[in-house]
Amino acid sequence: MRITAKLALNQIKRNRYRTLGAISAIILSTALTTAVFCFITSGNTMLVSFLGEGYGEYGGAYQSLLLVPAIVLGLLIFVMSVTVISNVFQSSANQRINEFGILKCVGGTTKQIRETVIYESIWLSIVGIPLGLVVGLGVGFLGVQITADFISELNDLQQSIIMRPISVSLSFNVTPIAFLCSAILSFFTVLYSAYKPAKKAGKITALSCIRGFGEVRMKDMKIKNRMWIRKSFGFEGILADRNLARNKTSFKPTIRALAIGILLILSAGSLLEQARQMQEYMDPGTRDIMMDYASSRIYRMNEVTGKEEEIILKPIHSSEAELVTQRLLEYGDIQIKGIGYDNCTYHAIISKDYLLSEMIEALGEDFGQEVELDVELMVLDKNNYAKVCEAAGVPEGSNILLNYYKYNDNGYMKHIVPFSESIEELSLQKANGEITMFSVDGFLPEEQVPSYVTALNEKPIRLIVPEAEVRFYDWFCHPEDEAAYTQHARMVSEEFFPTYTDDSYVEEGFTVRISREDTMVKVLNIAIVIAEIIIYGFVALLLLIGLVSVISTLSNNVMIRAREFAILKSVGMTTKGLKKMLICESVICTLRAVVWGVPLGILIPYVLNLAIRKVVPIIYEIPWLLLITSVGIIFFLILSVTFGAIHKLKKQNLIESIRMKTD
Amino acid sequence: MAVLEVHELTKRYGEGESEVKALDHVSFSVEKGEFVAIVGASGSGKSTLMNMIGGVDVPTTGSVKIEGKEIAKMNESELAIFRRRNIGMIYQFYNLIPTLTAEENIMLPWLLDNRKENKEKLKEILEMLKLENRAKHLPGQMSGGQQQRVSIGRALINDPAFILADEPTGNLDSKTSQEIIDLLKYTNQKFHQTLLLITHDEKIALQADRIITIGDGKIVSDEVIKP
């Protein structure tokens, strides 16, 4: 065996704690990489069996769905692993300065010094990577199994949404190539982590060995006397601050690992919180059984006007919808709320005089005396239409303008009264230029609008008319026996609309579905739970890697400073004073991690929210509880690791500690 | 023939007012087989001189030639290999690799050269150093005197042009110190090896063929006591 390899092996045997730390970090890093590969290969198998080779028409999009998160997670693993493993090698190299000096004195070359550090990484990889692969397979298997359970639940829900029996199943699958890739990537990560400390070690001069032990060298360190530290922690605080400044290099990766930890916890927590808010926003609040009719549409350019027009292929007339309503009511003691709407045919040109100031502000654009607004033409079932007319104080047969408008004002949902009640008629225009005049007979303020009439994204003008041909029609019902009613509704649907059992409905120009109103919310909820499991599982494992670094650096730092502590004690520092100094070091360490981690942990989800809030009214809120908890955990962690190491030192004799060499 | 030629060697640390001249235009030469003691008080510059000769520190001005080769002109890698093959260094604190056994520490220059071990040579050295029974021991399992003998073995293993010993007895009791000096004298005579010994102990210095006294970075005297 080459002497450089042997020296590396001896170093590994000599420092069992650090070796254990390094191997743990390599195992965790390899395990995470392997788990990500397991998800990619299993996900790929699922998509291939569902969509076919190449993922069909939207192959690129599906590939991105797998690859983008994999690359992001891979990069995070790489950064965290390199930070941690590199720190372990650096710490090991620091301890071997004397050995490197001796080697140089007896004729060791820079290349040989580098080689011995690299060999250390190879020896550790030989143990760590195979173990990591096994652990990764276990983690991947567990993760895939949990996700698979949720996906099978999604299958049932998806079927009611897309009108197609689907059987997407995720099963654990890992190919030898993926396994090999994971091993190679992990080995590369370890080698890369060792490269910088190896390069640094090669630069050590023989003089650093000869100049003796216990010599304190502080390179270009500016001496600072921070008043707040002196006031809070006294002289012990100043000592702690100076020590951190002196050992900047060894503390840096620890602080970086802690900062990444805070960043990940805050980002993951905030993003999942936004997903939860989105789920709440989409939740209709009711759990009605809904039968809905939707006509397909086509787009075309109108040759006369040059405007793009949407052609509804199979519109449904309110009178036909009313027949369906009556047939549904035959089920028994139930209430049906029927609503039909067409939100793609008309727009209205309306004078600015009819718009209230809040509406002008909401429209935001610079417009002249008139503005073109989208229109939603609505019809209700006979019974509910009568109720609405009564509420608006107009006779049946009237057109009623809903006098409220809600819109997403950059993350905030705003509810306003848009129109002056002096509007008497509306001129509705189609893309082909055809104009229909509608009289406005009554107005309905927001508080009087039935909840089933509200929608997520509403048009500025919503007009309830007695009858019309519409693109969509929904029948809501809240029966006691959901299964029996669903069966009845299915029968009615088959009676009125041709019997198609799959998505060939679409080819006929329309679809009819029967589902629970909250199906979409359920789907979203499952998606969020899957994301939570994957993200938090990933973050937890990544944090474990960081923890290895923290434990390794802090305990090693205390051991290295045994001589310094002994000297302080010999000149009269009490154990209480020593503890005070270490608490102060922990506070400063935590603060430094907080200074980097917290702003980034707030900034990243905030920037993402800037894009999200343009679509849905969701505002980023600082997760204070998560922030305080994560900072508290980190402080406690640093403190307990330091005190654990101090406890070990208690067994050492004071004089022995003072006489000991720095290695 | 001069094995070592030191010419106008100067080493300055720091700049301006804080400048310290550790060595100030030091010149001398050493013939093959000579046993030279370099003496001086603490801070006189003797260790700096040894570092310059050993090629582990770079002079500010001047030159060091070993067997006619100027070491300052070598690059780092060349210098490391040159040091490995031509200079044997012995330190006050032994500077052994704690994880290697006594025989591995002795063979270190060979191992770094990836050379096949010469068992006969190793046996000869171990016997001479009276370390046969300690060959498989780690430095931590040996006394200070034994460790210093290991470091002498390491210095001798490659038959270097000369041996540089920096306070080799500074960490040892008087009896062990004399044993080490006797051993160095023996190797000096047996292998006709040049020996440069740095010490502040006059009694030890008097056992050399020549004494160079250094004070404030300059040669104060250069006396041949055993022609």
PDB file of C-alpha atoms in Angstrom, chain A residues 2-3 6-7 10-11 14 98-99 102-110 112 202 206-207 209-211 213 663, chain B residues 13 51 56-57 76-77 80-81 83-84 89 91 93 95-100 104 108-109 111-114 154:
ATOM      1  CA  ARG A   2       1.287   3.477  -0.831  1.00  0.00           C
ATOM      2  CA  ILE A   3       2.458   5.470   2.154  1.00  0.00           C
ATOM      3  CA  LYS A   6      -1.604   4.170   4.601  1.00  0.00           C
ATOM      4  CA  LEU A   7      -1.324   7.538   6.355  1.00  0.00           C
ATOM      5  CA  ASN A  10      -4.255   5.520   9.927  1.00  0.00           C
ATOM      6  CA  GLN A  11      -5.845   8.948  10.299  1.00  0.00           C
ATOM      7  CA  ARG A  14      -7.148   7.324  14.836  1.00  0.00           C
ATOM      8  CA  ASN A  98       2.011  18.613  11.979  1.00  0.00           C
ATOM      9  CA  GLU A  99       2.077  15.353  10.034  1.00  0.00           C
ATOM     10  CA  ILE A 102       6.977  16.300   8.972  1.00  0.00           C
ATOM     11  CA  LEU A 103       6.300  14.734   5.590  1.00  0.00           C
ATOM     12  CA  LYS A 104       7.542  17.883   3.901  1.00  0.00           C
ATOM     13  CA  CYS A 105      10.648  17.950   6.099  1.00  0.00           C
ATOM     14  CA  VAL A 106      11.555  14.434   5.107  1.00  0.00           C
ATOM     15  CA  GLY A 107      10.918  15.133   1.448  1.00  0.00           C
ATOM     16  CA  GLY A 108       7.189  14.666   0.884  1.00  0.00           C
ATOM     17  CA  THR A 109       5.963  16.593  -2.166  1.00  0.00           C
ATOM     18  CA  THR A 110       2.862  18.799  -2.372  1.00  0.00           C
ATOM     19  CA  GLN A 112       1.837  13.483  -1.973  1.00  0.00           C
ATOM     20  CA  GLY A 202      -0.606  20.790   0.001  1.00  0.00           C
ATOM     21  CA  ALA A 206       7.470  22.516   6.429  1.00  0.00           C
ATOM     22  CA  LEU A 207       8.047  25.518   8.686  1.00  0.00           C
ATOM     23  CA  CYS A 209       5.799  21.892  11.660  1.00  0.00           C
ATOM     24  CA  ILE A 210       9.168  23.141  12.816  1.00  0.00           C
ATOM     25  CA  ARG A 211       7.942  26.333  14.460  1.00  0.00           C
ATOM     26  CA  PHE A 213       3.414  23.659  19.087  1.00  0.00           C
ATOM     27  CA  ASP A 663      -2.767  17.738  17.700  1.00  0.00           C
TER      28      ASP A 663
ATOM     29  CA  TYR B  13      11.149  39.227   8.927  1.00  0.00           C
ATOM     30  CA  ASN B  51      15.744  26.051   8.180  1.00  0.00           C
ATOM     31  CA  VAL B  56      12.276  24.593   4.524  1.00  0.00           C
ATOM     32  CA  ASP B  57      12.567  28.385   4.583  1.00  0.00           C
ATOM     33  CA  GLU B  76       9.008  23.061  -4.627  1.00  0.00           C
ATOM     34  CA  SER B  77       8.768  19.545  -5.940  1.00  0.00           C
ATOM     35  CA  ALA B  80      11.188  18.106  -1.671  1.00  0.00           C
ATOM     36  CA  ILE B  81      12.798  15.232  -3.576  1.00  0.00           C
ATOM     37  CA  ARG B  83      15.608  17.010   0.691  1.00  0.00           C
ATOM     38  CA  ARG B  84      14.290  13.451   0.798  1.00  0.00           C
ATOM     39  CA  MET B  89      16.846  16.195   9.524  1.00  0.00           C
ATOM     40  CA  TYR B  91      14.440  17.797  15.496  1.00  0.00           C
ATOM     41  CA  PHE B  93      10.588  17.203  19.292  1.00  0.00           C
ATOM     42  CA  ASN B  95       8.633  14.964  14.651  1.00  0.00           C
ATOM     43  CA  LEU B  96       7.614  11.386  14.026  1.00  0.00           C
ATOM     44  CA  ILE B  97       4.360  10.394  12.386  1.00  0.00           C
ATOM     45  CA  PRO B  98       2.329   9.130  15.350  1.00  0.00           C
ATOM     46  CA  THR B  99       0.359   6.617  13.298  1.00  0.00           C
ATOM     47  CA  LEU B 100       3.387   4.874  11.777  1.00  0.00           C
ATOM     48  CA  GLU B 104       7.828   2.750   9.039  1.00  0.00           C
ATOM     49  CA  LEU B 108       9.494   7.147   5.441  1.00  0.00           C
ATOM     50  CA  PRO B 109      11.919   8.708   2.873  1.00  0.00           C
ATOM     51  CA  LEU B 111       8.192   5.042   1.186  1.00  0.00           C
ATOM     52  CA  LEU B 112       7.730   8.564  -0.169  1.00  0.00           C
ATOM     53  CA  ASP B 113      10.060   7.587  -3.005  1.00  0.00           C
ATOM     54  CA  ASN B 114       7.956   4.468  -3.657  1.00  0.00           C
ATOM     55  CA  ARG B 154      14.987   8.264   9.477  1.00  0.00           C
TER      56      ARG B 154
END
